């Protein structure tokens, strides 16, 4: 037998894993690590074993081997018996301190913590680089959907120009239900809570915080630029009404909460990054329009690859655990082979464009007086701010009329100033709704 054959048959040292958090996702990770141990070992090239599980109250987990449980996360992540730390706790502190301690101690990290990555990825990447270890985070955005690794690796040789998607299942469920039933926001949110699609406190979802964190991660990867959650313009869905969905339907559109990340070039050829989260009217023919319920989908545009779409379950214990285990196998393979995975790529260091300077389009619904000259006054207000009108629709009821204006693209600040001025016109009774639009008019 050759020496190489002997080496290939030599049992590999197990990769020892510290698991932080054992809730919905952590419980699935622990279960799959045990139930699929043989297959995971074959894929990774070495056994992958739990070294310990840090939870706040060990006595609340009778389903787990007590010898694995600890309440001392900091001690666990720096233990000599640990090779990889899998973090599924969430939040910023004390998790940030735990992971920095783990990285500095030479442990690779797998995390699903989008809030932490959206604010402190630079610190984590720098610590990983200094220690020569891996930082993986596929599960931080879009659950089971393989999305971040394609952006980090598969499209590393291409120039991505746009990433746009539905990255929050709760808001997508609510807007889909409002569209199909005609119900209002409040009652649909109540139904989503009853069915388990919304948290007891849905603020992070419905106010767009969750999506903004994910948008920061997507923009950072796509454009090789450090983008934080505070750089992302954020609006939620609480002000979206059944009337908005109805107006969208008349125009052959629907409403989605989208994360939109773009590489924008100004008239002088200077590039910047735009990252925003807000409700959007999109044509029903668009690929994202048919993504309903709690599903996620992300649409990517690149110079060479063209248009790509990633679709699937964006949350849930088993789907998210799938992404975590994919990262864990990748890290284990790197450790077996003595290599590393991709590092941070922030070489472009593009400036982040303020929302006011970002080109957008508006759908504006107005209640106006039903008399001659109204449209001319409204059109003059748009023209005064350099905003071109793409389409106008009018509906007359009694002594009032409804006027719907869809604009061409213009800086968001100019559009906002236009709407403010229109609201002060004597002939305008009310600015009923304002919503941004994407895609071509139908």
PDB file of N, CA, C and O in Angstrom, residues 205-264:
ATOM      1  N   UNK A 205     -39.690  43.684  11.932  1.00  0.00           N
ATOM      2  CA  UNK A 205     -40.125  43.270  10.595  1.00  0.00           C
ATOM      3  C   UNK A 205     -40.914  44.365   9.891  1.00  0.00           C
ATOM      4  O   UNK A 205     -40.549  44.808   8.801  1.00  0.00           O
ATOM      5  N   UNK A 206     -42.014  44.804  10.500  1.00  0.00           N
ATOM      6  CA  UNK A 206     -42.942  45.697   9.797  1.00  0.00           C
ATOM      7  C   UNK A 206     -42.396  47.106   9.625  1.00  0.00           C
ATOM      8  O   UNK A 206     -42.819  47.836   8.722  1.00  0.00           O
ATOM      9  N   UNK A 207     -41.447  47.512  10.482  1.00  0.00           N
ATOM     10  CA  UNK A 207     -40.846  48.839  10.323  1.00  0.00           C
ATOM     11  C   UNK A 207     -39.577  48.806   9.479  1.00  0.00           C
ATOM     12  O   UNK A 207     -38.898  49.825   9.317  1.00  0.00           O
ATOM     13  N   UNK A 208     -39.224  47.632   8.965  1.00  0.00           N
ATOM     14  CA  UNK A 208     -38.138  47.539   7.997  1.00  0.00           C
ATOM     15  C   UNK A 208     -36.739  47.382   8.559  1.00  0.00           C
ATOM     16  O   UNK A 208     -35.768  47.342   7.797  1.00  0.00           O
ATOM     17  N   UNK A 209     -36.601  47.259   9.889  1.00  0.00           N
ATOM     18  CA  UNK A 209     -35.257  47.142  10.465  1.00  0.00           C
ATOM     19  C   UNK A 209     -34.556  45.853  10.024  1.00  0.00           C
ATOM     20  O   UNK A 209     -33.364  45.856   9.698  1.00  0.00           O
ATOM     21  N   UNK A 210     -35.290  44.752  10.050  1.00  0.00           N
ATOM     22  CA  UNK A 210     -34.724  43.471   9.640  1.00  0.00           C
ATOM     23  C   UNK A 210     -34.246  43.529   8.188  1.00  0.00           C
ATOM     24  O   UNK A 210     -33.123  43.120   7.872  1.00  0.00           O
ATOM     25  N   UNK A 211     -35.081  44.049   7.322  1.00  0.00           N
ATOM     26  CA  UNK A 211     -34.724  44.134   5.900  1.00  0.00           C
ATOM     27  C   UNK A 211     -33.553  45.087   5.681  1.00  0.00           C
ATOM     28  O   UNK A 211     -32.711  44.859   4.801  1.00  0.00           O
ATOM     29  N   UNK A 212     -33.473  46.161   6.473  1.00  0.00           N
ATOM     30  CA  UNK A 212     -32.380  47.118   6.315  1.00  0.00           C
ATOM     31  C   UNK A 212     -31.034  46.482   6.679  1.00  0.00           C
ATOM     32  O   UNK A 212     -30.023  46.733   6.017  1.00  0.00           O
ATOM     33  N   UNK A 213     -31.020  45.661   7.726  1.00  0.00           N
ATOM     34  CA  UNK A 213     -29.783  44.957   8.080  1.00  0.00           C
ATOM     35  C   UNK A 213     -29.345  44.045   6.946  1.00  0.00           C
ATOM     36  O   UNK A 213     -28.156  43.971   6.588  1.00  0.00           O
ATOM     37  N   UNK A 214     -30.300  43.342   6.362  1.00  0.00           N
ATOM     38  CA  UNK A 214     -29.981  42.443   5.257  1.00  0.00           C
ATOM     39  C   UNK A 214     -29.529  43.214   4.018  1.00  0.00           C
ATOM     40  O   UNK A 214     -28.628  42.777   3.301  1.00  0.00           O
ATOM     41  N   UNK A 215     -30.143  44.374   3.783  1.00  0.00           N
ATOM     42  CA  UNK A 215     -29.736  45.204   2.646  1.00  0.00           C
ATOM     43  C   UNK A 215     -28.293  45.673   2.808  1.00  0.00           C
ATOM     44  O   UNK A 215     -27.532  45.727   1.832  1.00  0.00           O
ATOM     45  N   UNK A 216     -27.905  46.004   4.029  1.00  0.00           N
ATOM     46  CA  UNK A 216     -26.520  46.438   4.277  1.00  0.00           C
ATOM     47  C   UNK A 216     -25.540  45.319   3.939  1.00  0.00           C
ATOM     48  O   UNK A 216     -24.485  45.556   3.330  1.00  0.00           O
ATOM     49  N   UNK A 217     -25.884  44.092   4.322  1.00  0.00           N
ATOM     50  CA  UNK A 217     -25.015  42.945   4.028  1.00  0.00           C
ATOM     51  C   UNK A 217     -24.939  42.706   2.522  1.00  0.00           C
ATOM     52  O   UNK A 217     -23.857  42.491   1.958  1.00  0.00           O
ATOM     53  N   UNK A 218     -26.081  42.746   1.852  1.00  0.00           N
ATOM     54  CA  UNK A 218     -26.112  42.516   0.402  1.00  0.00           C
ATOM     55  C   UNK A 218     -25.307  43.582  -0.343  1.00  0.00           C
ATOM     56  O   UNK A 218     -24.538  43.267  -1.256  1.00  0.00           O
ATOM     57  N   UNK A 219     -25.486  44.843   0.033  1.00  0.00           N
ATOM     58  CA  UNK A 219     -24.769  45.923  -0.645  1.00  0.00           C
ATOM     59  C   UNK A 219     -23.264  45.809  -0.418  1.00  0.00           C
ATOM     60  O   UNK A 219     -22.466  46.042  -1.331  1.00  0.00           O
ATOM     61  N   UNK A 220     -22.879  45.435   0.793  1.00  0.00           N
ATOM     62  CA  UNK A 220     -21.451  45.290   1.100  1.00  0.00           C
ATOM     63  C   UNK A 220     -20.808  44.229   0.220  1.00  0.00           C
ATOM     64  O   UNK A 220     -19.715  44.430  -0.330  1.00  0.00           O
ATOM     65  N   UNK A 221     -21.483  43.087   0.081  1.00  0.00           N
ATOM     66  CA  UNK A 221     -20.937  41.999  -0.724  1.00  0.00           C
ATOM     67  C   UNK A 221     -20.974  42.313  -2.218  1.00  0.00           C
ATOM     68  O   UNK A 221     -20.011  42.059  -2.940  1.00  0.00           O
ATOM     69  N   UNK A 222     -22.093  42.860  -2.677  1.00  0.00           N
ATOM     70  CA  UNK A 222     -22.275  43.080  -4.114  1.00  0.00           C
ATOM     71  C   UNK A 222     -21.336  44.141  -4.664  1.00  0.00           C
ATOM     72  O   UNK A 222     -20.840  44.022  -5.789  1.00  0.00           O
ATOM     73  N   UNK A 223     -21.068  45.189  -3.853  1.00  0.00           N
ATOM     74  CA  UNK A 223     -20.333  46.339  -4.372  1.00  0.00           C
ATOM     75  C   UNK A 223     -18.962  46.533  -3.723  1.00  0.00           C
ATOM     76  O   UNK A 223     -18.347  47.574  -3.888  1.00  0.00           O
ATOM     77  N   UNK A 224     -18.518  45.521  -2.961  1.00  0.00           N
ATOM     78  CA  UNK A 224     -17.176  45.544  -2.380  1.00  0.00           C
ATOM     79  C   UNK A 224     -16.929  46.845  -1.607  1.00  0.00           C
ATOM     80  O   UNK A 224     -15.896  47.504  -1.755  1.00  0.00           O
ATOM     81  N   UNK A 225     -17.924  47.175  -0.784  1.00  0.00           N
ATOM     82  CA  UNK A 225     -17.927  48.429  -0.038  1.00  0.00           C
ATOM     83  C   UNK A 225     -18.552  48.179   1.330  1.00  0.00           C
ATOM     84  O   UNK A 225     -19.551  47.456   1.426  1.00  0.00           O
ATOM     85  N   UNK A 226     -17.995  48.759   2.360  1.00  0.00           N
ATOM     86  CA  UNK A 226     -18.600  48.598   3.680  1.00  0.00           C
ATOM     87  C   UNK A 226     -19.847  49.462   3.799  1.00  0.00           C
ATOM     88  O   UNK A 226     -19.777  50.693   3.725  1.00  0.00           O
ATOM     89  N   UNK A 227     -20.980  48.805   3.965  1.00  0.00           N
ATOM     90  CA  UNK A 227     -22.270  49.476   4.127  1.00  0.00           C
ATOM     91  C   UNK A 227     -22.876  48.989   5.431  1.00  0.00           C
ATOM     92  O   UNK A 227     -22.957  47.779   5.677  1.00  0.00           O
ATOM     93  N   UNK A 228     -23.294  49.911   6.289  1.00  0.00           N
ATOM     94  CA  UNK A 228     -23.915  49.539   7.562  1.00  0.00           C
ATOM     95  C   UNK A 228     -25.417  49.788   7.508  1.00  0.00           C
ATOM     96  O   UNK A 228     -25.916  50.464   6.604  1.00  0.00           O
ATOM     97  N   UNK A 229     -26.117  49.265   8.504  1.00  0.00           N
ATOM     98  CA  UNK A 229     -27.572  49.435   8.542  1.00  0.00           C
ATOM     99  C   UNK A 229     -27.961  50.908   8.603  1.00  0.00           C
ATOM    100  O   UNK A 229     -28.988  51.319   8.056  1.00  0.00           O
ATOM    101  N   UNK A 230     -27.132  51.721   9.253  1.00  0.00           N
ATOM    102  CA  UNK A 230     -27.442  53.157   9.355  1.00  0.00           C
ATOM    103  C   UNK A 230     -27.305  53.862   8.008  1.00  0.00           C
ATOM    104  O   UNK A 230     -27.815  54.974   7.828  1.00  0.00           O
ATOM    105  N   UNK A 231     -26.613  53.245   7.045  1.00  0.00           N
ATOM    106  CA  UNK A 231     -26.492  53.808   5.696  1.00  0.00           C
ATOM    107  C   UNK A 231     -27.726  53.529   4.842  1.00  0.00           C
ATOM    108  O   UNK A 231     -27.876  54.103   3.759  1.00  0.00           O
ATOM    109  N   UNK A 232     -28.577  52.619   5.293  1.00  0.00           N
ATOM    110  CA  UNK A 232     -29.713  52.168   4.489  1.00  0.00           C
ATOM    111  C   UNK A 232     -30.945  53.013   4.807  1.00  0.00           C
ATOM    112  O   UNK A 232     -31.368  53.117   5.963  1.00  0.00           O
ATOM    113  N   UNK A 233     -31.520  53.611   3.777  1.00  0.00           N
ATOM    114  CA  UNK A 233     -32.791  54.327   3.964  1.00  0.00           C
ATOM    115  C   UNK A 233     -33.882  53.298   4.251  1.00  0.00           C
ATOM    116  O   UNK A 233     -34.014  52.305   3.532  1.00  0.00           O
ATOM    117  N   UNK A 234     -34.675  53.542   5.291  1.00  0.00           N
ATOM    118  CA  UNK A 234     -35.625  52.526   5.763  1.00  0.00           C
ATOM    119  C   UNK A 234     -37.033  53.104   5.934  1.00  0.00           C
ATOM    120  O   UNK A 234     -37.228  54.119   6.583  1.00  0.00           O
ATOM    121  N   UNK A 235     -38.007  52.420   5.347  1.00  0.00           N
ATOM    122  CA  UNK A 235     -39.426  52.689   5.577  1.00  0.00           C
ATOM    123  C   UNK A 235     -40.134  51.345   5.717  1.00  0.00           C
ATOM    124  O   UNK A 235     -39.791  50.389   5.020  1.00  0.00           O
ATOM    125  N   UNK A 236     -41.139  51.278   6.609  1.00  0.00           N
ATOM    126  CA  UNK A 236     -41.873  50.041   6.808  1.00  0.00           C
ATOM    127  C   UNK A 236     -43.177  50.012   6.046  1.00  0.00           C
ATOM    128  O   UNK A 236     -43.404  50.798   5.119  1.00  0.00           O
ATOM    129  N   UNK A 237     -44.063  49.107   6.455  1.00  0.00           N
ATOM    130  CA  UNK A 237     -45.311  48.905   5.706  1.00  0.00           C
ATOM    131  C   UNK A 237     -46.551  49.359   6.462  1.00  0.00           C
ATOM    132  O   UNK A 237     -47.669  49.182   5.971  1.00  0.00           O
ATOM    133  N   UNK A 238     -46.373  49.943   7.659  1.00  0.00           N
ATOM    134  CA  UNK A 238     -47.538  50.278   8.481  1.00  0.00           C
ATOM    135  C   UNK A 238     -48.474  51.274   7.809  1.00  0.00           C
ATOM    136  O   UNK A 238     -49.678  51.311   8.110  1.00  0.00           O
ATOM    137  N   UNK A 239     -47.954  52.110   6.895  1.00  0.00           N
ATOM    138  CA  UNK A 239     -48.791  53.111   6.230  1.00  0.00           C
ATOM    139  C   UNK A 239     -49.375  52.620   4.910  1.00  0.00           C
ATOM    140  O   UNK A 239     -50.078  53.370   4.230  1.00  0.00           O
ATOM    141  N   UNK A 240     -49.086  51.382   4.534  1.00  0.00           N
ATOM    142  CA  UNK A 240     -49.665  50.836   3.298  1.00  0.00           C
ATOM    143  C   UNK A 240     -51.117  50.466   3.550  1.00  0.00           C
ATOM    144  O   UNK A 240     -51.440  49.762   4.507  1.00  0.00           O
ATOM    145  N   UNK A 241     -52.013  50.951   2.720  1.00  0.00           N
ATOM    146  CA  UNK A 241     -53.447  50.743   2.910  1.00  0.00           C
ATOM    147  C   UNK A 241     -54.033  49.812   1.852  1.00  0.00           C
ATOM    148  O   UNK A 241     -53.396  49.540   0.819  1.00  0.00           O
ATOM    149  N   UNK A 242     -55.240  49.356   2.136  1.00  0.00           N
ATOM    150  CA  UNK A 242     -55.954  48.553   1.145  1.00  0.00           C
ATOM    151  C   UNK A 242     -56.172  49.354  -0.133  1.00  0.00           C
ATOM    152  O   UNK A 242     -56.157  48.801  -1.242  1.00  0.00           O
ATOM    153  N   UNK A 243     -56.336  50.677   0.019  1.00  0.00           N
ATOM    154  CA  UNK A 243     -56.513  51.537  -1.157  1.00  0.00           C
ATOM    155  C   UNK A 243     -55.248  51.559  -2.016  1.00  0.00           C
ATOM    156  O   UNK A 243     -55.327  51.609  -3.248  1.00  0.00           O
ATOM    157  N   UNK A 244     -54.082  51.527  -1.367  1.00  0.00           N
ATOM    158  CA  UNK A 244     -52.827  51.476  -2.126  1.00  0.00           C
ATOM    159  C   UNK A 244     -52.754  50.209  -2.960  1.00  0.00           C
ATOM    160  O   UNK A 244     -52.340  50.238  -4.127  1.00  0.00           O
ATOM    161  N   UNK A 245     -53.133  49.082  -2.349  1.00  0.00           N
ATOM    162  CA  UNK A 245     -53.134  47.817  -3.092  1.00  0.00           C
ATOM    163  C   UNK A 245     -54.140  47.853  -4.230  1.00  0.00           C
ATOM    164  O   UNK A 245     -53.883  47.332  -5.322  1.00  0.00           O
ATOM    165  N   UNK A 246     -55.297  48.498  -3.970  1.00  0.00           N
ATOM    166  CA  UNK A 246     -56.308  48.610  -5.006  1.00  0.00           C
ATOM    167  C   UNK A 246     -55.839  49.467  -6.169  1.00  0.00           C
ATOM    168  O   UNK A 246     -56.047  49.120  -7.342  1.00  0.00           O
ATOM    169  N   UNK A 247     -55.159  50.580  -5.845  1.00  0.00           N
ATOM    170  CA  UNK A 247     -54.640  51.448  -6.902  1.00  0.00           C
ATOM    171  C   UNK A 247     -53.574  50.723  -7.712  1.00  0.00           C
ATOM    172  O   UNK A 247     -53.510  50.846  -8.944  1.00  0.00           O
ATOM    173  N   UNK A 248     -52.745  49.959  -7.027  1.00  0.00           N
ATOM    174  CA  UNK A 248     -51.715  49.189  -7.727  1.00  0.00           C
ATOM    175  C   UNK A 248     -52.355  48.171  -8.667  1.00  0.00           C
ATOM    176  O   UNK A 248     -51.887  47.973  -9.798  1.00  0.00           O
ATOM    177  N   UNK A 249     -53.430  47.546  -8.214  1.00  0.00           N
ATOM    178  CA  UNK A 249     -54.106  46.530  -9.020  1.00  0.00           C
ATOM    179  C   UNK A 249     -54.647  47.144 -10.319  1.00  0.00           C
ATOM    180  O   UNK A 249     -54.557  46.538 -11.400  1.00  0.00           O
ATOM    181  N   UNK A 250     -55.211  48.345 -10.228  1.00  0.00           N
ATOM    182  CA  UNK A 250     -55.740  49.035 -11.406  1.00  0.00           C
ATOM    183  C   UNK A 250     -54.634  49.277 -12.430  1.00  0.00           C
ATOM    184  O   UNK A 250     -54.851  49.213 -13.643  1.00  0.00           O
ATOM    185  N   UNK A 251     -53.420  49.537 -11.931  1.00  0.00           N
ATOM    186  CA  UNK A 251     -52.280  49.803 -12.810  1.00  0.00           C
ATOM    187  C   UNK A 251     -51.560  48.531 -13.250  1.00  0.00           C
ATOM    188  O   UNK A 251     -50.515  48.596 -13.897  1.00  0.00           O
ATOM    189  N   UNK A 252     -52.110  47.359 -12.880  1.00  0.00           N
ATOM    190  CA  UNK A 252     -51.441  46.110 -13.218  1.00  0.00           C
ATOM    191  C   UNK A 252     -50.213  45.867 -12.379  1.00  0.00           C
ATOM    192  O   UNK A 252     -49.246  45.237 -12.826  1.00  0.00           O
ATOM    193  N   UNK A 253     -50.240  46.353 -11.122  1.00  0.00           N
ATOM    194  CA  UNK A 253     -49.095  46.251 -10.228  1.00  0.00           C
ATOM    195  C   UNK A 253     -49.508  45.636  -8.893  1.00  0.00           C
ATOM    196  O   UNK A 253     -50.689  45.436  -8.612  1.00  0.00           O
ATOM    197  N   UNK A 254     -48.523  45.347  -8.089  1.00  0.00           N
ATOM    198  CA  UNK A 254     -48.754  44.951  -6.707  1.00  0.00           C
ATOM    199  C   UNK A 254     -47.725  45.669  -5.845  1.00  0.00           C
ATOM    200  O   UNK A 254     -46.833  46.349  -6.363  1.00  0.00           O
ATOM    201  N   UNK A 255     -47.852  45.540  -4.526  1.00  0.00           N
ATOM    202  CA  UNK A 255     -46.958  46.250  -3.600  1.00  0.00           C
ATOM    203  C   UNK A 255     -46.116  45.238  -2.824  1.00  0.00           C
ATOM    204  O   UNK A 255     -46.646  44.270  -2.275  1.00  0.00           O
ATOM    205  N   UNK A 256     -44.818  45.473  -2.792  1.00  0.00           N
ATOM    206  CA  UNK A 256     -43.884  44.635  -2.032  1.00  0.00           C
ATOM    207  C   UNK A 256     -42.953  45.533  -1.228  1.00  0.00           C
ATOM    208  O   UNK A 256     -42.630  46.640  -1.657  1.00  0.00           O
ATOM    209  N   UNK A 257     -42.520  45.045  -0.067  1.00  0.00           N
ATOM    210  CA  UNK A 257     -41.441  45.710   0.661  1.00  0.00           C
ATOM    211  C   UNK A 257     -40.135  45.166   0.091  1.00  0.00           C
ATOM    212  O   UNK A 257     -39.830  43.981   0.237  1.00  0.00           O
ATOM    213  N   UNK A 258     -39.371  46.050  -0.555  1.00  0.00           N
ATOM    214  CA  UNK A 258     -38.158  45.611  -1.231  1.00  0.00           C
ATOM    215  C   UNK A 258     -36.909  46.217  -0.602  1.00  0.00           C
ATOM    216  O   UNK A 258     -36.919  47.368  -0.162  1.00  0.00           O
ATOM    217  N   UNK A 259     -35.858  45.427  -0.580  1.00  0.00           N
ATOM    218  CA  UNK A 259     -34.518  45.931  -0.339  1.00  0.00           C
ATOM    219  C   UNK A 259     -33.899  46.164  -1.706  1.00  0.00           C
ATOM    220  O   UNK A 259     -33.852  45.249  -2.534  1.00  0.00           O
ATOM    221  N   UNK A 260     -33.452  47.395  -1.963  1.00  0.00           N
ATOM    222  CA  UNK A 260     -32.913  47.754  -3.272  1.00  0.00           C
ATOM    223  C   UNK A 260     -31.509  48.313  -3.072  1.00  0.00           C
ATOM    224  O   UNK A 260     -31.320  49.329  -2.408  1.00  0.00           O
ATOM    225  N   UNK A 261     -30.535  47.628  -3.644  1.00  0.00           N
ATOM    226  CA  UNK A 261     -29.133  48.039  -3.545  1.00  0.00           C
ATOM    227  C   UNK A 261     -28.610  48.233  -4.964  1.00  0.00           C
ATOM    228  O   UNK A 261     -28.694  47.315  -5.781  1.00  0.00           O
ATOM    229  N   UNK A 262     -28.086  49.430  -5.246  1.00  0.00           N
ATOM    230  CA  UNK A 262     -27.679  49.738  -6.612  1.00  0.00           C
ATOM    231  C   UNK A 262     -26.309  50.389  -6.650  1.00  0.00           C
ATOM    232  O   UNK A 262     -25.921  51.109  -5.730  1.00  0.00           O
ATOM    233  N   UNK A 263     -25.604  50.142  -7.740  1.00  0.00           N
ATOM    234  CA  UNK A 263     -24.404  50.909  -8.068  1.00  0.00           C
ATOM    235  C   UNK A 263     -24.873  52.042  -8.972  1.00  0.00           C
ATOM    236  O   UNK A 263     -25.373  51.803 -10.079  1.00  0.00           O
ATOM    237  N   UNK A 264     -24.747  53.277  -8.510  1.00  0.00           N
ATOM    238  CA  UNK A 264     -25.284  54.437  -9.218  1.00  0.00           C
ATOM    239  C   UNK A 264     -24.135  55.292  -9.732  1.00  0.00           C
ATOM    240  O   UNK A 264     -23.162  55.550  -9.015  1.00  0.00           O
TER     241      UNK A 264
END
